[in-house]
mmCIF file of C-alpha atoms in Angstrom:
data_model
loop_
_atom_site.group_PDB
_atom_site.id
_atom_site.type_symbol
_atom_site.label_atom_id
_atom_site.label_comp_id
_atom_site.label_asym_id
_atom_site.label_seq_id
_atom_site.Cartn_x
_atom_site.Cartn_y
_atom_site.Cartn_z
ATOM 1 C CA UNK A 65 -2.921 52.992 5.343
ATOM 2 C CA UNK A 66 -0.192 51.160 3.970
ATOM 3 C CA UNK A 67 0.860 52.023 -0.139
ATOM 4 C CA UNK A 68 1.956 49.875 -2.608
ATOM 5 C CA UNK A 69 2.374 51.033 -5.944
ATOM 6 C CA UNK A 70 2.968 49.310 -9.610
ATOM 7 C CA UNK A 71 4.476 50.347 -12.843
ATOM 8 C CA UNK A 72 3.458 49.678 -15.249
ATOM 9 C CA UNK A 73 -0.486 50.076 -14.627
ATOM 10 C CA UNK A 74 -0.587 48.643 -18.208
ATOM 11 C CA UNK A 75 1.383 46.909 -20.904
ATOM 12 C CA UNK A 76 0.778 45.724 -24.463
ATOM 13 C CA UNK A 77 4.253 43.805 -25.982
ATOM 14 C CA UNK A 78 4.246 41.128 -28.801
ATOM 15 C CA UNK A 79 5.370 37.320 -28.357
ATOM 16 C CA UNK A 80 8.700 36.653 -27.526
ATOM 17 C CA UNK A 81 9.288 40.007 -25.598
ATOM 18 C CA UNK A 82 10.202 40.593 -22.107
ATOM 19 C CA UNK A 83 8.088 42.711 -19.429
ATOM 20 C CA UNK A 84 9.608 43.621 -16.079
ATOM 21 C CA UNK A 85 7.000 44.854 -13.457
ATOM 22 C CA UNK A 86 8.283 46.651 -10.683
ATOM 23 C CA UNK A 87 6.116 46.721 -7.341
ATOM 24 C CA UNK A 88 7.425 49.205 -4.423
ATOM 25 C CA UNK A 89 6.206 49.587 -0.954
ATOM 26 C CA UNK A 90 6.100 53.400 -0.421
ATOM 27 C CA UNK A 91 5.403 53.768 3.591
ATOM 28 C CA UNK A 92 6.723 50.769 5.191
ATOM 29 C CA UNK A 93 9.433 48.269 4.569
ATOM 30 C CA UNK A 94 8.925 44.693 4.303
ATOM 31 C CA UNK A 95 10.878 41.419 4.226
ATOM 32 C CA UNK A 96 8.655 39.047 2.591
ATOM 33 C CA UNK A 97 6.474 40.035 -0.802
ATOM 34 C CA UNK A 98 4.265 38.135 -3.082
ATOM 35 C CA UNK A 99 3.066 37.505 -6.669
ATOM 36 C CA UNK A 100 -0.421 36.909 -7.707
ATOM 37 C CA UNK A 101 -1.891 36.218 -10.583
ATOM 38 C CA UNK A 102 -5.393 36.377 -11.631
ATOM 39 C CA UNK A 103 -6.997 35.588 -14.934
ATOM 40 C CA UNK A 104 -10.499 36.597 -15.909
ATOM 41 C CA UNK A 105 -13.190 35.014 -13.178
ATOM 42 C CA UNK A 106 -10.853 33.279 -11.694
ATOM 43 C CA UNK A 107 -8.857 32.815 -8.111
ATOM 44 C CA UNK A 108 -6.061 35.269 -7.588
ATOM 45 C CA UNK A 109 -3.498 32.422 -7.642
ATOM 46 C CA UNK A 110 0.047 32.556 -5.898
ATOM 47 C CA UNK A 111 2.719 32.359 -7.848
ATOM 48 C CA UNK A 112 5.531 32.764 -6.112
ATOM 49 C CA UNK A 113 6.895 33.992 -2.455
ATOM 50 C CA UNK A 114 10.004 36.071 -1.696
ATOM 51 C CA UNK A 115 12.256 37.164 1.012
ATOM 52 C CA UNK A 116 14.741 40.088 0.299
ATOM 53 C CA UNK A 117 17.950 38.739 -0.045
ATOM 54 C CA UNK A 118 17.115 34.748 -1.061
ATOM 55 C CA UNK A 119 15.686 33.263 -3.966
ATOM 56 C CA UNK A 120 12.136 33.125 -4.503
ATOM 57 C CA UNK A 121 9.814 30.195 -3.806
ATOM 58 C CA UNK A 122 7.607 29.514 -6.774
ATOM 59 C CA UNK A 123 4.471 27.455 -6.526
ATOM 60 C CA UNK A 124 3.894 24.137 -8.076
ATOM 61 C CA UNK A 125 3.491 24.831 -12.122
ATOM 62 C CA UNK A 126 5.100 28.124 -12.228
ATOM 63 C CA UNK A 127 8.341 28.295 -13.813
ATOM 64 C CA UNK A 128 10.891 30.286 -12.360
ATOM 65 C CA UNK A 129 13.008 30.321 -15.155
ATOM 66 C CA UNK A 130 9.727 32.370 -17.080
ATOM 67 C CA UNK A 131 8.747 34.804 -14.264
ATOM 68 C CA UNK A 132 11.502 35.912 -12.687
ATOM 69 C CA UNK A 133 11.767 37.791 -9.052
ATOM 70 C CA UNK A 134 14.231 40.263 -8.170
ATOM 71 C CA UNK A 135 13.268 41.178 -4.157
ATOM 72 C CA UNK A 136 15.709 43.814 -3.912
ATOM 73 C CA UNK A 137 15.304 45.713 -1.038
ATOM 74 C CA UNK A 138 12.665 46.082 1.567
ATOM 75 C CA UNK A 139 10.331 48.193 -0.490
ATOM 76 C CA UNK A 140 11.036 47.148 -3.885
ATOM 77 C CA UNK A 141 10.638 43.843 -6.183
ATOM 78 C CA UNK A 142 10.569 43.379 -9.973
ATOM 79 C CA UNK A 143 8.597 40.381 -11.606
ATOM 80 C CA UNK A 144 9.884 40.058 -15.150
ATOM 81 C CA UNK A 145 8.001 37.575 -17.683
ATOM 82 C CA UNK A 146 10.434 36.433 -19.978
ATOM 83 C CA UNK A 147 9.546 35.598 -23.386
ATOM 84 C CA UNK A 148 6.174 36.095 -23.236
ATOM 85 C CA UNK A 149 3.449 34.467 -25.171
ATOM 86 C CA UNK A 150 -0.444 35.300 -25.562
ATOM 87 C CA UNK A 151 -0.908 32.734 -22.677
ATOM 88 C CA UNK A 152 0.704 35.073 -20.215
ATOM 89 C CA UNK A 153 -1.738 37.667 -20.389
ATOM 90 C CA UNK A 154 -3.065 38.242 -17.440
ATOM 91 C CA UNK A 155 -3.712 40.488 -14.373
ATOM 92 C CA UNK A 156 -0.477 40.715 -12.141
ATOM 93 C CA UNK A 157 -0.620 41.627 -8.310
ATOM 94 C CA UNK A 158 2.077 42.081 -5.819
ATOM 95 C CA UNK A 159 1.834 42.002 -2.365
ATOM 96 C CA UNK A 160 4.216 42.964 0.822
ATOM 97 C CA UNK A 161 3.581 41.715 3.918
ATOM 98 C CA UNK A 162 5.500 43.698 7.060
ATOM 99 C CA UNK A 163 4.676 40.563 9.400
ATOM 100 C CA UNK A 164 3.883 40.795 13.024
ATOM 101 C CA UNK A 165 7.086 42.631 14.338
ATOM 102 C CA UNK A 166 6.964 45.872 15.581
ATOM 103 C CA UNK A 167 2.964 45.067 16.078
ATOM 104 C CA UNK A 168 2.047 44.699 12.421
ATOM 105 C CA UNK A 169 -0.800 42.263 11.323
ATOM 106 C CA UNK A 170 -1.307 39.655 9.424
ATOM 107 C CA UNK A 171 -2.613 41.702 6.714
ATOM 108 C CA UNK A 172 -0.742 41.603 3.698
ATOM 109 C CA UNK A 173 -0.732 44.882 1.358
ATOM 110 C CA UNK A 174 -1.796 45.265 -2.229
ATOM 111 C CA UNK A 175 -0.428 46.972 -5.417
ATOM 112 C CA UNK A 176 -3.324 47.939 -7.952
ATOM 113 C CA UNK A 177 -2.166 45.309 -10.076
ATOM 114 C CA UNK A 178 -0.077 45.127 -13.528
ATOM 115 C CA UNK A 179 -2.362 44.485 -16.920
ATOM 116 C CA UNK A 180 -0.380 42.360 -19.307
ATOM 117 C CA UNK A 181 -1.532 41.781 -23.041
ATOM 118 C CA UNK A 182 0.761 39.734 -25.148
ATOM 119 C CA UNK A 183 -0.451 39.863 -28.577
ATOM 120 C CA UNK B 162 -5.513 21.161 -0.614
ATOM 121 C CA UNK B 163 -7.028 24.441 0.538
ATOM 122 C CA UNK B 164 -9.965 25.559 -1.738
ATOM 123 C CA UNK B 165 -12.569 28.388 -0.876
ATOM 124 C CA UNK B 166 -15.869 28.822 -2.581
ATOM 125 C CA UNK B 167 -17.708 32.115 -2.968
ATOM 126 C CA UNK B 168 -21.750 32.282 -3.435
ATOM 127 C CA UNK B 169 -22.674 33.943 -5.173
ATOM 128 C CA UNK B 170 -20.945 34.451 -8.316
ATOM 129 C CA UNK B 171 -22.618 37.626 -8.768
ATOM 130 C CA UNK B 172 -25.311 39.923 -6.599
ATOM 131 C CA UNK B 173 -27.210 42.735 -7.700
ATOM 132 C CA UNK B 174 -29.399 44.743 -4.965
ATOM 133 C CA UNK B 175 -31.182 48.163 -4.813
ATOM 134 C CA UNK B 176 -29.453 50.497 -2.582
ATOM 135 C CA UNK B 177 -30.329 50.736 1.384
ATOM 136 C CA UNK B 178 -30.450 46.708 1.010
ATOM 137 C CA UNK B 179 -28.902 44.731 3.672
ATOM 138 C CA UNK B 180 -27.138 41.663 2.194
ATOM 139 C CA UNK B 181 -24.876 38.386 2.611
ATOM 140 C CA UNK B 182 -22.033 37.331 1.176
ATOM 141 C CA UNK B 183 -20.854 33.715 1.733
ATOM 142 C CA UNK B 184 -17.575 32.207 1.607
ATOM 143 C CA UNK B 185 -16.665 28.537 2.639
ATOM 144 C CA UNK B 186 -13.612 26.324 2.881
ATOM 145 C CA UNK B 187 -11.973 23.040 2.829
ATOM 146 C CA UNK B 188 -9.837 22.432 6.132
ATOM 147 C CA UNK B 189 -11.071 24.105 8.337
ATOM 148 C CA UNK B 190 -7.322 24.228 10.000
ATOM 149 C CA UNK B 191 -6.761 27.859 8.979
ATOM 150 C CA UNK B 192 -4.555 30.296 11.008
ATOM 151 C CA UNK B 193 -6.699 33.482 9.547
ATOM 152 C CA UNK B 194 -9.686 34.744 6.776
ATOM 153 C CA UNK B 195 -9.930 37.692 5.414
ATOM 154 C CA UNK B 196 -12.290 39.719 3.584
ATOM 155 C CA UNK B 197 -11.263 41.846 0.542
ATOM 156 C CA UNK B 198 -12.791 44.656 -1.459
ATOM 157 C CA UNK B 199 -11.164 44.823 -5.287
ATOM 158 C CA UNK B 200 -12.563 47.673 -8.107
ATOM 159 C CA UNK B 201 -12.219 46.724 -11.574
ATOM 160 C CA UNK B 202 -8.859 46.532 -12.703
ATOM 161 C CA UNK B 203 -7.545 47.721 -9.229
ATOM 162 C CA UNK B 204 -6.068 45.613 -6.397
ATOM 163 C CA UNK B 205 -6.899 44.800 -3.277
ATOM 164 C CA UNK B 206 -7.895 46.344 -0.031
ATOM 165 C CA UNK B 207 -8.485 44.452 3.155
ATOM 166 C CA UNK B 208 -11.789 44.625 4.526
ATOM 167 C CA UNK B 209 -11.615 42.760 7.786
ATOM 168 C CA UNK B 210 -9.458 39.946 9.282
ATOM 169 C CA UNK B 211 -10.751 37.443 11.751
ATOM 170 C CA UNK B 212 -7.969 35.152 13.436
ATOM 171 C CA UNK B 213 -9.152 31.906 13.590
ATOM 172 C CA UNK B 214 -10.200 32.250 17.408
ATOM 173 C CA UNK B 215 -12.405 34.555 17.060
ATOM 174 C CA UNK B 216 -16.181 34.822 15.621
ATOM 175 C CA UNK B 217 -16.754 38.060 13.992
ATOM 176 C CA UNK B 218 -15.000 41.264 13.199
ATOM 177 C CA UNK B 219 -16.804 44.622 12.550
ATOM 178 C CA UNK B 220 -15.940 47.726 10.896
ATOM 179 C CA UNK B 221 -19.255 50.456 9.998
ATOM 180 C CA UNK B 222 -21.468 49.125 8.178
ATOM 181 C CA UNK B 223 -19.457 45.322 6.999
ATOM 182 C CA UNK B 224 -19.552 42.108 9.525
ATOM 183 C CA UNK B 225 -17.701 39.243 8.974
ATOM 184 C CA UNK B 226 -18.654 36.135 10.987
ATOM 185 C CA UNK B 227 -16.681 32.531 11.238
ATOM 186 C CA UNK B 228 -17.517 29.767 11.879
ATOM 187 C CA UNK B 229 -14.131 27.518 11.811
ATOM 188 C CA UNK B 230 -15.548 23.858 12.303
ATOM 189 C CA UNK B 231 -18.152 24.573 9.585
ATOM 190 C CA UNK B 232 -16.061 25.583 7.119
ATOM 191 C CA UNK B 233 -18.049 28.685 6.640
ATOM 192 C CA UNK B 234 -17.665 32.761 6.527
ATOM 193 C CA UNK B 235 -20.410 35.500 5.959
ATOM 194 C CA UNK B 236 -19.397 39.255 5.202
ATOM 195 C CA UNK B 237 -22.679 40.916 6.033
ATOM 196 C CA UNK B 238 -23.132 44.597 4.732
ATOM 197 C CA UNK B 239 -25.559 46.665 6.185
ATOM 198 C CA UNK B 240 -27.491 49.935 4.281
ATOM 199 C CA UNK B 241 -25.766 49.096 1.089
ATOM 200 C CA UNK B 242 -24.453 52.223 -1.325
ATOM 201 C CA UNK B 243 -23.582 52.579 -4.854
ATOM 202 C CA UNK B 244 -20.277 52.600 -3.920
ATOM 203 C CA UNK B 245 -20.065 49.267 -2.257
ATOM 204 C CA UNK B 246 -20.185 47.933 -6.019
ATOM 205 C CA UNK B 247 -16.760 45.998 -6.265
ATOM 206 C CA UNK B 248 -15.731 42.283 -6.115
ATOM 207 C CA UNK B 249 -15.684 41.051 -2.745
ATOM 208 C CA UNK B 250 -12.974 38.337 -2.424
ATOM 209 C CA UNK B 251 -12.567 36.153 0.668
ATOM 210 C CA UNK B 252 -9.225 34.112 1.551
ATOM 211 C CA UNK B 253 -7.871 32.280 4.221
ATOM 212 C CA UNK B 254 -4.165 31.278 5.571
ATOM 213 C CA UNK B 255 -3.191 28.151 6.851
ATOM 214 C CA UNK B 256 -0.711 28.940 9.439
ATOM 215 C CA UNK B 257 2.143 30.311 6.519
ATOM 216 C CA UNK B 258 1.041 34.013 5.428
ATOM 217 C CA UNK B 259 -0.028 32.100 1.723
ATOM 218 C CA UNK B 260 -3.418 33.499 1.033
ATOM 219 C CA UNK B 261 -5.814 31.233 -0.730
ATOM 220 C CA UNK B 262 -8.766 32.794 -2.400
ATOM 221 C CA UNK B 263 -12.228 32.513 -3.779
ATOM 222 C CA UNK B 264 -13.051 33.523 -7.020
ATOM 223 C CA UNK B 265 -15.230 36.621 -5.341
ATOM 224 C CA UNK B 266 -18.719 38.035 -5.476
ATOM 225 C CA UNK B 267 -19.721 40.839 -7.839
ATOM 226 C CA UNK B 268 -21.468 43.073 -6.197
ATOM 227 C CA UNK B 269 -23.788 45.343 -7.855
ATOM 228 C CA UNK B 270 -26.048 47.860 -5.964
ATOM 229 C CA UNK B 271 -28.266 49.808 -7.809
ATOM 230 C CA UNK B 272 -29.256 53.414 -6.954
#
């Protein structure tokens, strides 16, 4: 099946630091990628959406100007939290989706997910 | 707005048990739902995907019904292991590739 991998698995920084995540598709190439994040028993929630080569659509209440999305190439997008503060910590989660070209599915594919602790 | 509701919260079961996981949503216009698996402190990996036309998707021992107009989705797993222990999470598209999702099902099965 399809790989997506993360880096870093883990990542401890203090307030006011940045953290870039970097998510990469290893197998397959894909135009469209997404961020999740997901806070203890809660929702994965979407954060933002992005294409390579355009700017990244952010949901309502996410600012763009804190999380910010480099998409690029086809296999590779960074998510860096800028300035981050104790409310940031949270489980990260990227996802590519190949779309339905070439045959593909719907489904979209999964990294294992970024831990961020801000202390 | 899209939301999806997982019961239960949390399931624990002795092992060979055949169980039900339920999932329901809001508007019921959705293109897709999906069924994921997720480990602790892992991602996600997709289970099984049932467009919106269809009723049920199988794969070994998991089903996954649908039932559109109701709202409602059951991921049935058969003979259940040890090592079907995960979070189960379900989610559903409406006709962009967004995923909304539940906030899962802890699954627990007990040798």
């Amino acid at each position: 099946g399809a790989v997506v991998s993360q880096h870093p698995s883990r990542v401890i920084c203090k307030s006011g630091t940045s953290v870039k995540i970097e998510c990469r598709s290893l197998d397959f190439q894909a135009t469209t990628m997404f961020w999740y994040r997901q806070f203890p028993k809660k929702s994965l929630m979407l954060m933002a959406t992005s294409n390579e080569g355009s700017k990244a659509t952010y949901e309502q209440g996410v600012e763009k100007d804190k999380f910010l999305i480099n998409h690029a190439s086809l296999t590779l997008s960074t998510l860096t939290v800028t300035s981050a503060h104790p409310e940031d910590s949270s489980f990260y989660i990227c996802s590519f989706w190949p779309g339905l070209a070439g045959g593909g599915t719907d489904t979209q594919y999964f990294g294992p997910g970024t831990r961020l602790t801000v202390l | 707005k899209q939301e999806v509701t997982q019961i239960p919260a949390a399931l624990s079961v002795p092992e060979g048990e055949n169980l039900v996981l339920n999932c329901s949503f809001t508007d019921s216009a959705i293109y897709n739902l999906q069924w994921f698996r997720q480990d602790p402190g892992k991602g996600l990996t997709s289970l099984l995907l049932i467009q919106s036309s269809q009723r049920e998707q199988t794969s070994g021992r998991l089903n996954a019904s649908l039932d559109k107009s109701s709202g409602r989705s059951t991921l049935y797993i058969a003979a259940s292991q040890p090592g079907d222990s995960a979070t189960y999470l379900c989610a559903v598209t409406g006709g962009s590739e967004k995923l909304v999702f539940g906030k899962g099902t802890k699954l627990t099965v007990n040798p």
